[in-house]
Amino acid sequence: MENIRSEFIKDGFVKIDTLLSIKEVESLQAIYDELLTEKEKTRHLRSDLAGGDGFDSRKIERITQIMRPSTVLPELLKHKAYKVALQWAKDLLGDDMELDFDMMINKAPNTNAETPWHQDAAYWIAMPDKRSASCWIALDEVFEENGCMWFIPKKEKNDILPHKNLPNGGALYCETKADNAESIPLSPGGCTFHDGHTLHFSKGNSTEFQRRALILNFRPKKMIELEREQGVDHTGQRKQRT
């Protein structure tokens, strides 16, 4: 465990080959697919990271993002994924780590829309304790052609770069050199952890199948309380906050 923790602290990300069993993945897939089809119940939490109006029935959501899905289906919080990922977050960054928010990101088949290079911390308010860990759980076989994660190993000091929005309400993105970027293929039930300052990216999905991912974001309990005091619940507009 200490080697994994050291790798996470040094590089800003780490790969865990098996977080969940296939049965546990299958139970998550069923819940996930239910939420994907529940456009009315998730309307206030749902958007297309590729930009554009994801609610037009004539259009396809290329990169569906659903923030805080457990507020729509609270049973998600009882799934083993949340318990196991939390323990990993505590092992990586300390016993005061707690779940801040969850998120679903699905790349639809044959859409080929990239998630551009960005740092998650660009979305967040400035906090005195910057520890964070985002657990990106693969619910499908993920590889370069359908949108696996790519990371740039962290430098000693990773400042938050200037970010802009993609057109029509799309994701934040930044300009960066990606010469030393590493792609991280995963099997269903595998995951990565990365911190908020780590630059990451994923290619579009050029295959005939979905690329489903559940993301669980952890930070110190006191920092979550600070966010909530300032009205931040991770359901609002995407913009650079820092």
mmCIF file of C-alpha atoms in Angstrom:
data_model
loop_
_atom_site.group_PDB
_atom_site.id
_atom_site.type_symbol
_atom_site.label_atom_id
_atom_site.label_comp_id
_atom_site.label_asym_id
_atom_site.label_seq_id
_atom_site.Cartn_x
_atom_site.Cartn_y
_atom_site.Cartn_z
ATOM 1 C CA MET A 1 0.000 0.000 0.000
ATOM 2 C CA GLU A 2 2.830 2.410 0.804
ATOM 3 C CA ASN A 3 4.221 2.041 -2.734
ATOM 4 C CA ILE A 4 0.799 2.897 -4.199
ATOM 5 C CA ARG A 5 0.443 5.881 -1.886
ATOM 6 C CA SER A 6 3.922 7.145 -2.806
ATOM 7 C CA GLU A 7 3.111 6.800 -6.513
ATOM 8 C CA PHE A 8 -0.124 8.768 -6.065
ATOM 9 C CA ILE A 9 1.618 11.570 -4.158
ATOM 10 C CA LYS A 10 4.498 11.758 -6.656
ATOM 11 C CA ASP A 11 2.646 11.446 -9.977
ATOM 12 C CA GLY A 12 -0.829 12.684 -9.002
ATOM 13 C CA PHE A 13 -2.528 9.488 -10.172
ATOM 14 C CA VAL A 14 -2.471 5.733 -9.668
ATOM 15 C CA LYS A 15 -4.110 2.714 -11.304
ATOM 16 C CA ILE A 16 -5.972 0.045 -9.298
ATOM 17 C CA ASP A 17 -6.534 -3.028 -11.474
ATOM 18 C CA THR A 18 -9.476 -4.429 -9.476
ATOM 19 C CA LEU A 19 -11.679 -2.304 -7.243
ATOM 20 C CA LEU A 20 -14.933 -4.253 -7.816
ATOM 21 C CA SER A 21 -15.931 -7.763 -8.814
ATOM 22 C CA ILE A 22 -17.798 -8.432 -12.057
ATOM 23 C CA LYS A 23 -21.047 -8.993 -10.100
ATOM 24 C CA GLU A 24 -20.604 -5.651 -8.360
ATOM 25 C CA VAL A 25 -19.949 -3.985 -11.714
ATOM 26 C CA GLU A 26 -23.084 -5.558 -13.194
ATOM 27 C CA SER A 27 -25.237 -4.207 -10.353
ATOM 28 C CA LEU A 28 -23.791 -0.724 -10.950
ATOM 29 C CA GLN A 29 -24.399 -1.017 -14.692
ATOM 30 C CA ALA A 30 -28.104 -1.645 -14.080
ATOM 31 C CA ILE A 31 -28.441 1.457 -11.892
ATOM 32 C CA TYR A 32 -26.321 3.488 -14.307
ATOM 33 C CA ASP A 33 -28.414 2.575 -17.335
ATOM 34 C CA GLU A 34 -31.600 3.421 -15.451
ATOM 35 C CA LEU A 35 -30.282 6.917 -14.748
ATOM 36 C CA LEU A 36 -29.119 7.408 -18.328
ATOM 37 C CA THR A 37 -32.656 6.836 -19.573
ATOM 38 C CA GLU A 38 -34.290 8.956 -16.813
ATOM 39 C CA LYS A 39 -33.854 12.296 -18.568
ATOM 40 C CA GLU A 40 -36.681 14.017 -16.723
ATOM 41 C CA LYS A 41 -35.543 13.047 -13.213
ATOM 42 C CA THR A 42 -31.940 13.954 -13.982
ATOM 43 C CA ARG A 43 -32.635 17.085 -16.047
ATOM 44 C CA HIS A 44 -31.359 19.506 -13.364
ATOM 45 C CA LEU A 45 -28.127 17.507 -12.974
ATOM 46 C CA ARG A 46 -27.512 16.492 -16.567
ATOM 47 C CA SER A 47 -25.469 18.030 -19.390
ATOM 48 C CA ASP A 48 -23.360 17.199 -22.423
ATOM 49 C CA LEU A 49 -19.674 17.835 -21.740
ATOM 50 C CA ALA A 50 -19.116 18.005 -25.493
ATOM 51 C CA GLY A 51 -21.248 21.176 -25.552
ATOM 52 C CA GLY A 52 -24.664 21.892 -26.996
ATOM 53 C CA ASP A 53 -28.180 21.159 -25.765
ATOM 54 C CA GLY A 54 -28.241 17.594 -24.455
ATOM 55 C CA PHE A 55 -32.005 17.634 -23.902
ATOM 56 C CA ASP A 56 -33.062 18.010 -27.529
ATOM 57 C CA SER A 57 -34.596 14.632 -28.413
ATOM 58 C CA ARG A 58 -33.347 15.049 -31.973
ATOM 59 C CA LYS A 59 -29.764 15.115 -30.769
ATOM 60 C CA ILE A 60 -27.505 12.560 -29.100
ATOM 61 C CA GLU A 61 -25.706 13.360 -25.876
ATOM 62 C CA ARG A 62 -22.128 12.696 -26.866
ATOM 63 C CA ILE A 63 -20.618 12.900 -23.378
ATOM 64 C CA THR A 64 -23.400 12.614 -20.823
ATOM 65 C CA GLN A 65 -22.513 13.990 -17.397
ATOM 66 C CA ILE A 66 -24.900 13.478 -14.494
ATOM 67 C CA MET A 67 -23.802 15.230 -11.314
ATOM 68 C CA ARG A 68 -24.749 13.868 -7.880
ATOM 69 C CA PRO A 69 -26.654 10.802 -9.236
ATOM 70 C CA SER A 70 -27.045 9.496 -5.691
ATOM 71 C CA THR A 71 -29.431 12.383 -4.957
ATOM 72 C CA VAL A 72 -31.777 10.856 -7.537
ATOM 73 C CA LEU A 73 -31.172 7.227 -6.525
ATOM 74 C CA PRO A 74 -29.925 7.220 -2.896
ATOM 75 C CA GLU A 75 -29.460 3.429 -3.071
ATOM 76 C CA LEU A 76 -26.232 4.154 -4.962
ATOM 77 C CA LEU A 77 -24.617 5.263 -1.710
ATOM 78 C CA LYS A 78 -25.080 1.754 -0.319
ATOM 79 C CA HIS A 79 -23.196 0.138 -3.180
ATOM 80 C CA LYS A 80 -19.858 -1.421 -2.276
ATOM 81 C CA ALA A 81 -18.077 0.883 -4.729
ATOM 82 C CA TYR A 82 -18.604 3.846 -2.393
ATOM 83 C CA LYS A 83 -17.300 2.016 0.675
ATOM 84 C CA VAL A 84 -14.236 0.529 -1.022
ATOM 85 C CA ALA A 85 -13.292 3.752 -2.819
ATOM 86 C CA LEU A 86 -13.624 5.733 0.413
ATOM 87 C CA GLN A 87 -11.227 3.388 2.174
ATOM 88 C CA TRP A 88 -8.730 3.803 -0.650
ATOM 89 C CA ALA A 89 -9.066 7.605 -0.388
ATOM 90 C CA LYS A 90 -8.381 7.400 3.359
ATOM 91 C CA ASP A 91 -5.366 5.156 2.770
ATOM 92 C CA LEU A 92 -4.003 7.543 0.147
ATOM 93 C CA LEU A 93 -4.612 10.885 1.873
ATOM 94 C CA GLY A 94 -5.757 10.408 5.483
ATOM 95 C CA ASP A 95 -8.622 9.283 7.681
ATOM 96 C CA ASP A 96 -10.463 12.630 7.414
ATOM 97 C CA MET A 97 -11.279 12.030 3.732
ATOM 98 C CA GLU A 98 -15.007 11.796 2.924
ATOM 99 C CA LEU A 99 -17.207 11.654 -0.174
ATOM 100 C CA ASP A 100 -17.761 15.155 -1.540
ATOM 101 C CA PHE A 101 -19.813 14.281 -4.632
ATOM 102 C CA ASP A 102 -20.396 11.536 -7.176
ATOM 103 C CA MET A 103 -20.744 11.842 -10.940
ATOM 104 C CA MET A 104 -21.526 9.725 -14.000
ATOM 105 C CA ILE A 105 -19.829 10.305 -17.353
ATOM 106 C CA ASN A 106 -20.903 8.234 -20.344
ATOM 107 C CA LYS A 107 -19.457 8.445 -23.847
ATOM 108 C CA ALA A 108 -22.061 7.382 -26.389
ATOM 109 C CA PRO A 109 -21.123 4.998 -29.244
ATOM 110 C CA ASN A 110 -19.676 6.410 -32.469
ATOM 111 C CA THR A 111 -19.637 9.990 -31.192
ATOM 112 C CA ASN A 112 -15.862 10.489 -31.062
ATOM 113 C CA ALA A 113 -16.029 13.588 -28.833
ATOM 114 C CA GLU A 114 -12.885 14.161 -26.784
ATOM 115 C CA THR A 115 -12.841 15.281 -23.170
ATOM 116 C CA PRO A 116 -10.152 17.956 -23.418
ATOM 117 C CA TRP A 117 -7.132 18.398 -21.168
ATOM 118 C CA HIS A 118 -8.114 19.950 -17.858
ATOM 119 C CA GLN A 119 -7.575 19.974 -14.104
ATOM 120 C CA ASP A 120 -10.555 19.261 -11.863
ATOM 121 C CA ALA A 121 -9.424 21.926 -9.396
ATOM 122 C CA ALA A 122 -10.231 24.547 -12.045
ATOM 123 C CA TYR A 123 -13.919 23.879 -11.286
ATOM 124 C CA TRP A 124 -13.502 24.243 -7.531
ATOM 125 C CA ILE A 125 -13.261 27.146 -5.113
ATOM 126 C CA ALA A 126 -9.858 27.781 -3.516
ATOM 127 C CA MET A 127 -9.479 25.781 -0.308
ATOM 128 C CA PRO A 128 -6.714 25.909 2.321
ATOM 129 C CA ASP A 129 -6.438 22.111 2.386
ATOM 130 C CA LYS A 130 -5.986 20.999 -1.215
ATOM 131 C CA ARG A 131 -5.999 17.234 -0.677
ATOM 132 C CA SER A 132 -8.393 15.497 -3.038
ATOM 133 C CA ALA A 133 -8.820 12.145 -4.747
ATOM 134 C CA SER A 134 -11.132 11.383 -7.652
ATOM 135 C CA CYS A 135 -11.859 7.702 -8.193
ATOM 136 C CA TRP A 136 -12.678 6.977 -11.865
ATOM 137 C CA ILE A 137 -14.340 3.534 -12.013
ATOM 138 C CA ALA A 138 -14.648 1.735 -15.361
ATOM 139 C CA LEU A 139 -17.954 -0.051 -15.910
ATOM 140 C CA ASP A 140 -16.893 -1.225 -19.366
ATOM 141 C CA GLU A 141 -13.621 -2.336 -20.908
ATOM 142 C CA VAL A 142 -11.910 1.005 -21.548
ATOM 143 C CA PHE A 143 -9.051 1.656 -23.948
ATOM 144 C CA GLU A 144 -7.804 4.478 -26.138
ATOM 145 C CA GLU A 145 -10.424 4.069 -28.884
ATOM 146 C CA ASN A 146 -13.412 4.413 -26.555
ATOM 147 C CA GLY A 147 -12.071 7.005 -24.134
ATOM 148 C CA CYS A 148 -9.802 5.651 -21.409
ATOM 149 C CA MET A 149 -8.119 8.199 -19.165
ATOM 150 C CA TRP A 150 -4.803 9.834 -20.017
ATOM 151 C CA PHE A 151 -2.713 11.557 -17.343
ATOM 152 C CA ILE A 152 0.329 13.810 -17.306
ATOM 153 C CA PRO A 153 2.501 12.986 -14.276
ATOM 154 C CA LYS A 154 2.452 15.843 -11.819
ATOM 155 C CA LYS A 155 5.353 18.234 -11.464
ATOM 156 C CA GLU A 156 6.629 19.237 -8.039
ATOM 157 C CA LYS A 157 4.326 22.259 -8.175
ATOM 158 C CA ASN A 158 1.226 21.938 -10.335
ATOM 159 C CA ASP A 159 -0.467 25.325 -10.533
ATOM 160 C CA ILE A 160 -3.974 25.562 -11.926
ATOM 161 C CA LEU A 161 -3.671 26.624 -15.544
ATOM 162 C CA PRO A 162 -6.096 29.112 -17.140
ATOM 163 C CA HIS A 163 -9.190 27.240 -18.360
ATOM 164 C CA LYS A 164 -11.943 28.100 -20.835
ATOM 165 C CA ASN A 165 -15.326 26.532 -21.624
ATOM 166 C CA LEU A 166 -15.964 24.597 -24.795
ATOM 167 C CA PRO A 167 -18.727 26.306 -26.850
ATOM 168 C CA ASN A 168 -22.374 25.988 -25.807
ATOM 169 C CA GLY A 169 -21.784 25.088 -22.191
ATOM 170 C CA GLY A 170 -19.227 22.341 -22.711
ATOM 171 C CA ALA A 171 -16.416 21.206 -20.437
ATOM 172 C CA LEU A 172 -13.539 23.321 -19.209
ATOM 173 C CA TYR A 173 -10.261 22.897 -21.050
ATOM 174 C CA CYS A 174 -6.715 24.229 -20.940
ATOM 175 C CA GLU A 175 -3.670 24.318 -23.194
ATOM 176 C CA THR A 176 -0.794 22.038 -22.186
ATOM 177 C CA LYS A 177 2.066 19.990 -23.611
ATOM 178 C CA ALA A 178 1.181 16.298 -23.518
ATOM 179 C CA ASP A 179 4.457 14.724 -24.661
ATOM 180 C CA ASN A 180 4.735 12.558 -21.530
ATOM 181 C CA ALA A 181 1.036 11.695 -21.178
ATOM 182 C CA GLU A 182 0.181 8.106 -20.224
ATOM 183 C CA SER A 183 -2.973 6.250 -21.274
ATOM 184 C CA ILE A 184 -4.559 3.944 -18.663
ATOM 185 C CA PRO A 185 -6.696 1.122 -20.122
ATOM 186 C CA LEU A 186 -8.933 -0.610 -17.561
ATOM 187 C CA SER A 187 -11.099 -3.695 -17.291
ATOM 188 C CA PRO A 188 -14.611 -3.382 -15.815
ATOM 189 C CA GLY A 189 -14.239 -2.835 -12.075
ATOM 190 C CA GLY A 190 -10.782 -1.314 -12.364
ATOM 191 C CA CYS A 191 -10.184 2.317 -11.480
ATOM 192 C CA THR A 192 -7.778 5.197 -11.285
ATOM 193 C CA PHE A 193 -7.357 7.776 -8.535
ATOM 194 C CA HIS A 194 -6.125 11.266 -9.390
ATOM 195 C CA ASP A 195 -5.870 14.512 -7.503
ATOM 196 C CA GLY A 196 -7.458 17.820 -8.449
ATOM 197 C CA HIS A 197 -4.320 19.355 -9.927
ATOM 198 C CA THR A 198 -3.461 16.424 -12.204
ATOM 199 C CA LEU A 199 -3.916 17.129 -15.905
ATOM 200 C CA HIS A 200 -6.075 14.519 -17.629
ATOM 201 C CA PHE A 201 -7.871 13.876 -20.901
ATOM 202 C CA SER A 202 -9.735 11.163 -22.806
ATOM 203 C CA LYS A 203 -10.265 10.536 -26.499
ATOM 204 C CA GLY A 204 -13.689 10.204 -28.063
ATOM 205 C CA ASN A 205 -15.595 6.951 -28.317
ATOM 206 C CA SER A 206 -15.221 5.638 -31.865
ATOM 207 C CA THR A 207 -16.598 2.164 -31.040
ATOM 208 C CA GLU A 208 -20.121 0.748 -31.262
ATOM 209 C CA PHE A 209 -20.521 0.454 -27.486
ATOM 210 C CA GLN A 210 -20.987 2.800 -24.529
ATOM 211 C CA ARG A 211 -18.102 3.844 -22.329
ATOM 212 C CA ARG A 212 -19.565 4.150 -18.846
ATOM 213 C CA ALA A 213 -17.665 5.543 -15.856
ATOM 214 C CA LEU A 214 -18.683 6.341 -12.279
ATOM 215 C CA ILE A 215 -16.549 8.991 -10.577
ATOM 216 C CA LEU A 216 -16.401 9.421 -6.794
ATOM 217 C CA ASN A 217 -14.709 12.557 -5.479
ATOM 218 C CA PHE A 218 -13.197 12.713 -2.002
ATOM 219 C CA ARG A 219 -11.722 15.529 0.078
ATOM 220 C CA PRO A 220 -11.245 16.347 3.795
ATOM 221 C CA LYS A 221 -14.456 16.606 5.800
ATOM 222 C CA LYS A 222 -13.688 20.176 6.899
ATOM 223 C CA MET A 223 -13.214 21.268 3.284
ATOM 224 C CA ILE A 224 -16.579 19.752 2.327
ATOM 225 C CA GLU A 225 -18.158 21.731 5.156
ATOM 226 C CA LEU A 226 -16.430 24.880 3.865
ATOM 227 C CA GLU A 227 -17.790 24.280 0.369
ATOM 228 C CA ARG A 228 -21.338 23.819 1.608
ATOM 229 C CA GLU A 229 -21.097 26.963 3.753
ATOM 230 C CA GLN A 230 -20.233 28.859 0.559
ATOM 231 C CA GLY A 231 -23.109 27.295 -1.355
ATOM 232 C CA VAL A 232 -21.031 24.833 -3.393
ATOM 233 C CA ASP A 233 -22.782 21.498 -3.904
ATOM 234 C CA HIS A 234 -21.365 20.574 -7.356
ATOM 235 C CA THR A 235 -24.629 20.934 -9.221
ATOM 236 C CA GLY A 236 -24.100 24.403 -10.673
ATOM 237 C CA GLN A 237 -22.746 25.944 -13.836
ATOM 238 C CA ARG A 238 -19.375 24.799 -15.206
ATOM 239 C CA LYS A 239 -16.852 27.620 -14.980
ATOM 240 C CA GLN A 240 -13.362 28.213 -13.649
ATOM 241 C CA ARG A 241 -13.859 28.968 -9.962
ATOM 242 C CA THR A 242 -10.347 29.624 -8.686
#
